[in-house]
mmCIF file of C-alpha atoms (C1' of nucleotides) in Angstrom:
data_model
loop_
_atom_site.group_PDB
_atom_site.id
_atom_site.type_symbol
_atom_site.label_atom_id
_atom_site.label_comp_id
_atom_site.label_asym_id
_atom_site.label_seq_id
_atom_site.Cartn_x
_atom_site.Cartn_y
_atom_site.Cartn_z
ATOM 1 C CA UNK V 1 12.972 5.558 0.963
ATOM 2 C CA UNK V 2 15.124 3.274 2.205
ATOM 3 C CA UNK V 3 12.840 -0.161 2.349
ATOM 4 C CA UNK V 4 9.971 -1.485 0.084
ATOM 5 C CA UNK V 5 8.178 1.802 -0.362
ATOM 6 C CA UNK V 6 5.174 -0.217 -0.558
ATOM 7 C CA UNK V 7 4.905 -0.475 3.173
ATOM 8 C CA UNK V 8 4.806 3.535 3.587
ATOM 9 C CA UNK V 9 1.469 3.565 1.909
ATOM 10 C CA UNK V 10 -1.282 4.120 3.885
ATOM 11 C CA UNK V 11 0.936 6.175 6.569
ATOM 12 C CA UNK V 12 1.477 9.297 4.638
ATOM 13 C CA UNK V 13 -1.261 11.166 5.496
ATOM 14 C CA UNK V 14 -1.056 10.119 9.015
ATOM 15 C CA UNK V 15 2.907 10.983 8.812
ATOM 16 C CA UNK V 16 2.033 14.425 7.255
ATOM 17 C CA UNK V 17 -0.736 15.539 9.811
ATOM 18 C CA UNK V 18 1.394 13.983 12.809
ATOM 19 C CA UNK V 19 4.241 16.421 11.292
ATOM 20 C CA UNK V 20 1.794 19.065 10.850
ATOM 21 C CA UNK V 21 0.466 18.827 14.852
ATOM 22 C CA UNK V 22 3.494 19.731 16.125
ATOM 23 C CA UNK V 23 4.131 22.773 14.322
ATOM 24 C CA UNK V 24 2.281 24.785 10.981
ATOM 25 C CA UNK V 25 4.876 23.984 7.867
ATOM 26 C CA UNK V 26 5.229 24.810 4.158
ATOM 27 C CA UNK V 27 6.020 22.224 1.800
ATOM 28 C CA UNK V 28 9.489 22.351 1.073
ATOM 29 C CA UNK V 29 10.235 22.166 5.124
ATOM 30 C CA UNK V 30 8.071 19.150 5.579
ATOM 31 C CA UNK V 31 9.966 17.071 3.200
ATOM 32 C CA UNK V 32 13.528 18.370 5.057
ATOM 33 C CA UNK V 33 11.706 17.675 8.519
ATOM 34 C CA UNK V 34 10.372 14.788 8.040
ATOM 35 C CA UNK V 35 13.234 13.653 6.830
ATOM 36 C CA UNK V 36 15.205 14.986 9.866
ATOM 37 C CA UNK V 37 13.081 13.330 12.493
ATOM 38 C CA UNK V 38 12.771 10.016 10.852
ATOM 39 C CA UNK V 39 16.715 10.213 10.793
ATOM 40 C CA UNK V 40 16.852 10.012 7.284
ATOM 41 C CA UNK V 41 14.454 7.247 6.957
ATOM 42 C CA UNK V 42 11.415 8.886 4.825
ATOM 43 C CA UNK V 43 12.573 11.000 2.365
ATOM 44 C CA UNK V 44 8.998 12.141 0.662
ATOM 45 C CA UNK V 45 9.160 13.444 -2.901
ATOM 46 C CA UNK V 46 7.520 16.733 -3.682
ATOM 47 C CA UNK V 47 5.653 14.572 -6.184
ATOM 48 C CA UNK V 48 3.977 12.666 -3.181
ATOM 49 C CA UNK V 49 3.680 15.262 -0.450
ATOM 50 C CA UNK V 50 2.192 18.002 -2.668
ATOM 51 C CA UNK V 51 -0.985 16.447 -3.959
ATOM 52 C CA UNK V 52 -1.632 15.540 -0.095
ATOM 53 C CA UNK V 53 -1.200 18.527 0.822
ATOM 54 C CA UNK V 54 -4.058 20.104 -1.496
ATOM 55 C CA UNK V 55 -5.982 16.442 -1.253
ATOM 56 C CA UNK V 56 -6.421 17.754 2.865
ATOM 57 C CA UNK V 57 -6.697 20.846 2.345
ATOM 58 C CA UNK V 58 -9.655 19.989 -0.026
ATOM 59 C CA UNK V 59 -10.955 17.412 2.646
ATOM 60 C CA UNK V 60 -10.724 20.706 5.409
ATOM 61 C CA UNK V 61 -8.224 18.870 7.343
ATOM 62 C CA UNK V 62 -5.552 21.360 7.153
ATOM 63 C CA UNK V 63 -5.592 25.098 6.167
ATOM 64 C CA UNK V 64 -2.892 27.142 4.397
ATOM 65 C CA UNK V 65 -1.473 30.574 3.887
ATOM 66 C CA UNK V 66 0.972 32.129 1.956
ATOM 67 C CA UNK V 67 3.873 34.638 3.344
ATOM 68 C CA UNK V 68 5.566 36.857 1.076
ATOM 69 C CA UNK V 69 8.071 38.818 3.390
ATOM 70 C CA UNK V 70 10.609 40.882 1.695
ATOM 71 C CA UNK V 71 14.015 39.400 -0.018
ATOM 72 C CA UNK V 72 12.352 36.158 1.072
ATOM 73 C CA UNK V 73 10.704 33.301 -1.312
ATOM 74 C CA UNK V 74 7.001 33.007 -0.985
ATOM 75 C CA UNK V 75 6.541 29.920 1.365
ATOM 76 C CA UNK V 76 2.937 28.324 1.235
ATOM 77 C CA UNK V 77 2.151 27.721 5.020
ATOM 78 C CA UNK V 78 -0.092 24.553 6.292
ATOM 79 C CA UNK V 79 -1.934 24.239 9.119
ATOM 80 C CA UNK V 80 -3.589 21.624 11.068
ATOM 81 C CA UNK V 81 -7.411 21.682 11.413
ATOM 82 C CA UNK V 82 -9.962 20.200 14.236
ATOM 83 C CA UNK V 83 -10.871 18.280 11.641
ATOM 84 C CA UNK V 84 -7.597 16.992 11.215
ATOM 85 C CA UNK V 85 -6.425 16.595 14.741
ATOM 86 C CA UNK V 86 -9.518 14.549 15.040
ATOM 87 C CA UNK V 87 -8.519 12.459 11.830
ATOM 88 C CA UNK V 88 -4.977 11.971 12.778
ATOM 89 C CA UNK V 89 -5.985 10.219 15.894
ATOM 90 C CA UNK V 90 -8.599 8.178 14.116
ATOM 91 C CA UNK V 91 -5.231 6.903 12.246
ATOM 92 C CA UNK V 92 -2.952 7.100 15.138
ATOM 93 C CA UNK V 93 -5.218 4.103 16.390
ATOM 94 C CA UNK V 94 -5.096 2.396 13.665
ATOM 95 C CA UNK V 95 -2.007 2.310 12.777
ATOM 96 C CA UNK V 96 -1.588 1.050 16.754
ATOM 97 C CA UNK V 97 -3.803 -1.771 16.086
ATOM 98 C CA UNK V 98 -2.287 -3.053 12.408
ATOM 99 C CA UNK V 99 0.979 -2.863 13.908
ATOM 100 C CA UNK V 100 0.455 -4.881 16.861
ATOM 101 C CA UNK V 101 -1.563 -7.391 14.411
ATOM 102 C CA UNK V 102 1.406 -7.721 11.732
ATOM 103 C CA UNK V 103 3.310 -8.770 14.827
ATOM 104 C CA UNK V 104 1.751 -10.699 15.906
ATOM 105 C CA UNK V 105 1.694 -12.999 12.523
ATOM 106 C CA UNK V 106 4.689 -11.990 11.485
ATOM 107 C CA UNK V 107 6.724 -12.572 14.858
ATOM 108 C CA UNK V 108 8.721 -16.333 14.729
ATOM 109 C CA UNK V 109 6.427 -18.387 17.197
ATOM 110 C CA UNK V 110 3.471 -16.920 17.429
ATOM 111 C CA UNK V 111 2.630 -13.056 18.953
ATOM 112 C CA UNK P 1 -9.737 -5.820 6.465
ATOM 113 C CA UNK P 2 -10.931 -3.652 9.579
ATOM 114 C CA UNK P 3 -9.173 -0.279 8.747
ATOM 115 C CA UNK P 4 -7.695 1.378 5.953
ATOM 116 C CA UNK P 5 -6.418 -1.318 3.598
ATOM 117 C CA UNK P 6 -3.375 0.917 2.104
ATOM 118 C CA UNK P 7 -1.733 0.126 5.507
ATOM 119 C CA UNK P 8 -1.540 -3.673 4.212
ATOM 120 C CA UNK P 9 0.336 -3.007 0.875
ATOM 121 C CA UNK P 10 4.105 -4.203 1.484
ATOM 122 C CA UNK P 11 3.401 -6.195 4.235
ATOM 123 C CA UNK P 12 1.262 -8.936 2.705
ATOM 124 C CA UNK P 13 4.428 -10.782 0.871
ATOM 125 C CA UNK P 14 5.747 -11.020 4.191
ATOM 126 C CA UNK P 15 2.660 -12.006 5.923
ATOM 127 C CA UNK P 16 2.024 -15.215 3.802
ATOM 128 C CA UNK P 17 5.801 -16.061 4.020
ATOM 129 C CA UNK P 18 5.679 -16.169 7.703
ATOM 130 C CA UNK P 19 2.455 -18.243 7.399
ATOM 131 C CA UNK P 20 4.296 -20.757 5.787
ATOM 132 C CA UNK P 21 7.460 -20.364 7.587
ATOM 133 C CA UNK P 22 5.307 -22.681 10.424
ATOM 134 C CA UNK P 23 3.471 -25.258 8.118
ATOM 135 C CA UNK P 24 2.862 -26.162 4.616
ATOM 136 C CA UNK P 25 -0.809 -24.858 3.480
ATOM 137 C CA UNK P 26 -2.872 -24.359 0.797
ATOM 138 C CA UNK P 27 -4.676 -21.110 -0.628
ATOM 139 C CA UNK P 28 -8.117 -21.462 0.823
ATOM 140 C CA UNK P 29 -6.390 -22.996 3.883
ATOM 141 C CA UNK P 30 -4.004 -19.888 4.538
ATOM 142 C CA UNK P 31 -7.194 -17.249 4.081
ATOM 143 C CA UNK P 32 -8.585 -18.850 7.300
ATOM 144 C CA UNK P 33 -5.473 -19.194 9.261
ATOM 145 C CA UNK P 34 -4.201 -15.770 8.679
ATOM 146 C CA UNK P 35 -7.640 -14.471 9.489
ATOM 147 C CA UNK P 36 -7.722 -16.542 12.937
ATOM 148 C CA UNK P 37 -3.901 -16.028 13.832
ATOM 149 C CA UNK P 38 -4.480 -12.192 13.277
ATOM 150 C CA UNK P 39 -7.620 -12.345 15.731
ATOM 151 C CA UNK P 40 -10.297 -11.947 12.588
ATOM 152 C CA UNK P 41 -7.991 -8.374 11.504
ATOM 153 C CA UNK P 42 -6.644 -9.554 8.322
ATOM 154 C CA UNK P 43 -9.123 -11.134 6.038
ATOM 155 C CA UNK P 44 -7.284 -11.852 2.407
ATOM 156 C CA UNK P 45 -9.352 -11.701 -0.676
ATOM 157 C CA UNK P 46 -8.560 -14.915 -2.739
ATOM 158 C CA UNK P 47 -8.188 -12.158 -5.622
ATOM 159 C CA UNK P 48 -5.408 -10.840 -3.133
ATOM 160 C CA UNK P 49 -3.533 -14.422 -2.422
ATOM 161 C CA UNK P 50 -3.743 -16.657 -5.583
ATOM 162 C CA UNK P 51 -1.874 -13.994 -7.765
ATOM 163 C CA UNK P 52 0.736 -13.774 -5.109
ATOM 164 C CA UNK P 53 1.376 -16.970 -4.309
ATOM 165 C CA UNK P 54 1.744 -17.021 -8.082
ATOM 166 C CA UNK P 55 4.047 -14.755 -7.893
ATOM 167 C CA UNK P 56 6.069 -15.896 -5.018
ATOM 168 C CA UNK P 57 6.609 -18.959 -6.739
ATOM 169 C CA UNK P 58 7.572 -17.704 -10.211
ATOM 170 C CA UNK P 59 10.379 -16.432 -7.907
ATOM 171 C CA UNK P 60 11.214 -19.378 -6.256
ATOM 172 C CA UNK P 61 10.515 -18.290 -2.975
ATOM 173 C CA UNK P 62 7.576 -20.955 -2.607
ATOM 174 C CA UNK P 63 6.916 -24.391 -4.371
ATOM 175 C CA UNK P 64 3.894 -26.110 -4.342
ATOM 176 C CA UNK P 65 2.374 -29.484 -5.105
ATOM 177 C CA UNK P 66 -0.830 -31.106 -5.511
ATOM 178 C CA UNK P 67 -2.611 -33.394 -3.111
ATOM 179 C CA UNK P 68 -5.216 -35.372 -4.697
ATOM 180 C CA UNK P 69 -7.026 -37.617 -1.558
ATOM 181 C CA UNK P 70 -10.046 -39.620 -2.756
ATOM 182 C CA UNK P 71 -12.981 -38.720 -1.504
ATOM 183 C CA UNK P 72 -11.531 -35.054 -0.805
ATOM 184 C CA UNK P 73 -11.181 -31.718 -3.021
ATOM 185 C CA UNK P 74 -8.218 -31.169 -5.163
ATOM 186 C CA UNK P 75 -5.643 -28.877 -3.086
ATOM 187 C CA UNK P 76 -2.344 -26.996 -3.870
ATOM 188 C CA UNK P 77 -0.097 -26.881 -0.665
ATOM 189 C CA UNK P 78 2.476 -23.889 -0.810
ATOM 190 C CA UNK P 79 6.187 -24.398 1.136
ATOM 191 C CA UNK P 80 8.868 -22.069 1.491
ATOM 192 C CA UNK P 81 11.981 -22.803 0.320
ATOM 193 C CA UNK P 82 15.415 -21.538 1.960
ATOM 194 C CA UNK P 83 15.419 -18.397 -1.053
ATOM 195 C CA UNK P 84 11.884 -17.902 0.665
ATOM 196 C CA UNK P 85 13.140 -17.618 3.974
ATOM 197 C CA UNK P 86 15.969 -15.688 3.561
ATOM 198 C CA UNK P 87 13.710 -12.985 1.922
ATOM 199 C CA UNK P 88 10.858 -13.361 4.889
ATOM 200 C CA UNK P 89 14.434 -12.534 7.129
ATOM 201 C CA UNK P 90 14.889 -9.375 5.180
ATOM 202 C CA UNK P 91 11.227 -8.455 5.090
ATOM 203 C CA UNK P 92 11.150 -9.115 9.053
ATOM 204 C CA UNK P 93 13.955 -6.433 9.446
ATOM 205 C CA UNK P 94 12.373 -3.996 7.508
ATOM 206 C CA UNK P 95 9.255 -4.436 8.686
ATOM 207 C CA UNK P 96 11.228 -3.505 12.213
ATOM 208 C CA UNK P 97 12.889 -0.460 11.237
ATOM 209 C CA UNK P 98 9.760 0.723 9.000
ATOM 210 C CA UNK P 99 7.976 0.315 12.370
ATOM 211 C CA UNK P 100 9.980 2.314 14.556
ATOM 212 C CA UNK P 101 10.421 5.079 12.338
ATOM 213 C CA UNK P 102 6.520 5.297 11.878
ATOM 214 C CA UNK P 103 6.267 5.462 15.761
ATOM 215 C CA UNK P 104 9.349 7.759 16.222
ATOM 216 C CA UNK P 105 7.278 10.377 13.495
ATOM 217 C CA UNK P 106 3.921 9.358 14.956
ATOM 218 C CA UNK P 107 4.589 9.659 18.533
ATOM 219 C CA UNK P 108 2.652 12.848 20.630
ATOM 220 C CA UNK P 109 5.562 14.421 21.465
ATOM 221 C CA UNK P 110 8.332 12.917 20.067
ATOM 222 C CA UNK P 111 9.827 9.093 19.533
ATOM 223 C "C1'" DG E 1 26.004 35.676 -15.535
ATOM 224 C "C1'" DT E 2 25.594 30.974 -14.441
ATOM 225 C "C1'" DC E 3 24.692 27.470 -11.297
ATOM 226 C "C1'" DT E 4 22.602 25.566 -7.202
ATOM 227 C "C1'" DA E 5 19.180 25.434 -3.615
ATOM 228 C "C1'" DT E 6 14.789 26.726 -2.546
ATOM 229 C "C1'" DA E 7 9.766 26.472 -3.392
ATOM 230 C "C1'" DC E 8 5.626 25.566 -5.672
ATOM 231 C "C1'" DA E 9 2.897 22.518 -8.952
ATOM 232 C "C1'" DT E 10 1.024 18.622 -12.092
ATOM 233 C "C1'" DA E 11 0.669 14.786 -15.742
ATOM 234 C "C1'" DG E 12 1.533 10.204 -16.437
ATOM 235 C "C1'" DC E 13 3.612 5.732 -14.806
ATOM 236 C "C1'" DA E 14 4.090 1.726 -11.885
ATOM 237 C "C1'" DT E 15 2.475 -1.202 -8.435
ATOM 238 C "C1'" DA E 16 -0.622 -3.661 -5.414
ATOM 239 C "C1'" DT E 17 -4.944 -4.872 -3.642
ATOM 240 C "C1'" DC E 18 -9.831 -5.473 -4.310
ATOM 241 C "C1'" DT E 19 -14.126 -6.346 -6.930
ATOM 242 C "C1'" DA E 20 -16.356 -9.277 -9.546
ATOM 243 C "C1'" DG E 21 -16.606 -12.898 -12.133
ATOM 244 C "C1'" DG E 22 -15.651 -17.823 -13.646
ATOM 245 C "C1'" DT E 23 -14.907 -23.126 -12.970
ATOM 246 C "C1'" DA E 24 -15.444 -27.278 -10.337
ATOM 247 C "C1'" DT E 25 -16.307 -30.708 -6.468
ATOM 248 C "C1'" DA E 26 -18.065 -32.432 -1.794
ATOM 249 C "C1'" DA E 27 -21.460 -32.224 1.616
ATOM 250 C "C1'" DT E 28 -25.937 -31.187 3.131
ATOM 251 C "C1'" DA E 29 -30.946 -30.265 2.875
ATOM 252 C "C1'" DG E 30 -35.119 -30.996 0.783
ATOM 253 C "C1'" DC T 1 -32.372 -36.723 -7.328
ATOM 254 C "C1'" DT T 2 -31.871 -31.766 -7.184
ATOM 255 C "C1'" DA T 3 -30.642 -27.401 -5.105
ATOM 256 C "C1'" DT T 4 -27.844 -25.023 -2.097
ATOM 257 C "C1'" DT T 5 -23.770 -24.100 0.505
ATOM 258 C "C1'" DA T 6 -18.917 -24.503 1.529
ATOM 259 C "C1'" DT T 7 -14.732 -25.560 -0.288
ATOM 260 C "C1'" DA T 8 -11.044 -24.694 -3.647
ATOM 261 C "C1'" DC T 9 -8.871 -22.910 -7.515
ATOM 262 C "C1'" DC T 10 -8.145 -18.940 -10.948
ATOM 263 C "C1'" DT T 11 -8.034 -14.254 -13.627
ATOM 264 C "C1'" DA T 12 -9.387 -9.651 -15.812
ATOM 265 C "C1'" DG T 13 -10.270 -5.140 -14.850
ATOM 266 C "C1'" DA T 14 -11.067 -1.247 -11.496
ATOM 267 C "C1'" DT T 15 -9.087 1.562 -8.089
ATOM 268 C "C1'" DA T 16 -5.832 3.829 -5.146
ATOM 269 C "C1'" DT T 17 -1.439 5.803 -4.158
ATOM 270 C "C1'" DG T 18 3.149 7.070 -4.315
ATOM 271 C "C1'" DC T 19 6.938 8.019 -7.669
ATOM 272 C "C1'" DT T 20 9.199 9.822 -11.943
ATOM 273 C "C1'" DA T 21 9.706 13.401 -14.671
ATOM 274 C "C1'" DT T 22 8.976 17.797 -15.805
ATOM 275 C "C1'" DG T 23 7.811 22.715 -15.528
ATOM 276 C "C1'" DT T 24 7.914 27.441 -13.384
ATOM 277 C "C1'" DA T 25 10.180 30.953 -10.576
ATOM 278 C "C1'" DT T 26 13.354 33.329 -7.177
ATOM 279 C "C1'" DA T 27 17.466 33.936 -3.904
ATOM 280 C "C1'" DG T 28 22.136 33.318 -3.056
ATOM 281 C "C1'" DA T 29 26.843 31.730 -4.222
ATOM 282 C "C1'" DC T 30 30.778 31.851 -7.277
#
DNA sequence: GTCTATACATAGCATATCTAGGTATAATAG
DNA sequence: CTATTATACCTAGATATGCTATGTATAGAC
């Protein structure tokens, strides 16, 4: 991470299932992805996106698979539930509202 | 706090800094403002402040002093200093680019 | 055959906020 | 005069979350 990795909690899991809504993933690509689309800004350690990853699976907010083709490495699969759709927007507003809210105390004036 | 209080952590340094960026104030005193600047979002536990103000000012980022009034409470007013400021500048910018890269990963279709 | 990249996983650490508790004074209600 | 509430400070311990470090295993490059 590139800034105070303290502000990036609390927008994992929103990060993960926003990633995950736009396409089924497996672990490994996440952490390249997300890295991609952020332009290099979040660079998630295995050590932080795995235990989400079974955390909402275990919470029924995602589903996975595994695919074993041939002269391939396994690749665990994840995949976004209703559930999860519905909890990523829950977030998705949230995140909305603190946003506006930490600008509006943090900007010089006033918001 | 209204929603999920991870989203705070990282951001609470640099709320209290900009706080006192536009007046002096004490503890009890800041608890109230930030609550009534943020429109009633962010409500700080004094368990939350003291320790950082503590903090803030074992770093020299904030100095305080003790007004003593007859007739009125005991109060310790916090001020930033110009090592306080410069570090509320850098916190701003983050904050900024930490922002947009949420949105950018957050956004429907894409940033 | 060795090294690197890929791909999964987990235990323990560090950090930050909150809960819950403590002390003390001024103002108000009875 | 006493009890309660609001003000005002403080800290220890619980809790949550991401990171560090480490482990396993396979495919491809040299």
């Amino acid at each position: 991470m590139k800034v105070n990795k303290e502000l990036l909690k609390g927008s994992t899991v929103s990060i993960i299932l926003a990633m995950l809504d736009r396409q089924s993933m497996y672990g490994y690509q996440m952490i390249k992805e997300i890295e991609k689309q952020s332009d290099g800004f979040f660079a998630f350690k295995e050590g932080t996106l795995y235990p989400i990853l079974h955390s909402l699976e275990a919470k029924g907010m995602v589903e996975s698979y595994w695919t074993e083709t041939e002269g391939s490495r396994r690749r665990k699969y994840y995949r976004i539930t209703g559930k999860g759709r519905l909890h990523l927007e829950k977030r998705r507003s949230e995140w909305t509202i603190f946003c506006k809210a930490v600008n509006q105390v943090l900007g010089e004036g006033l918001g």
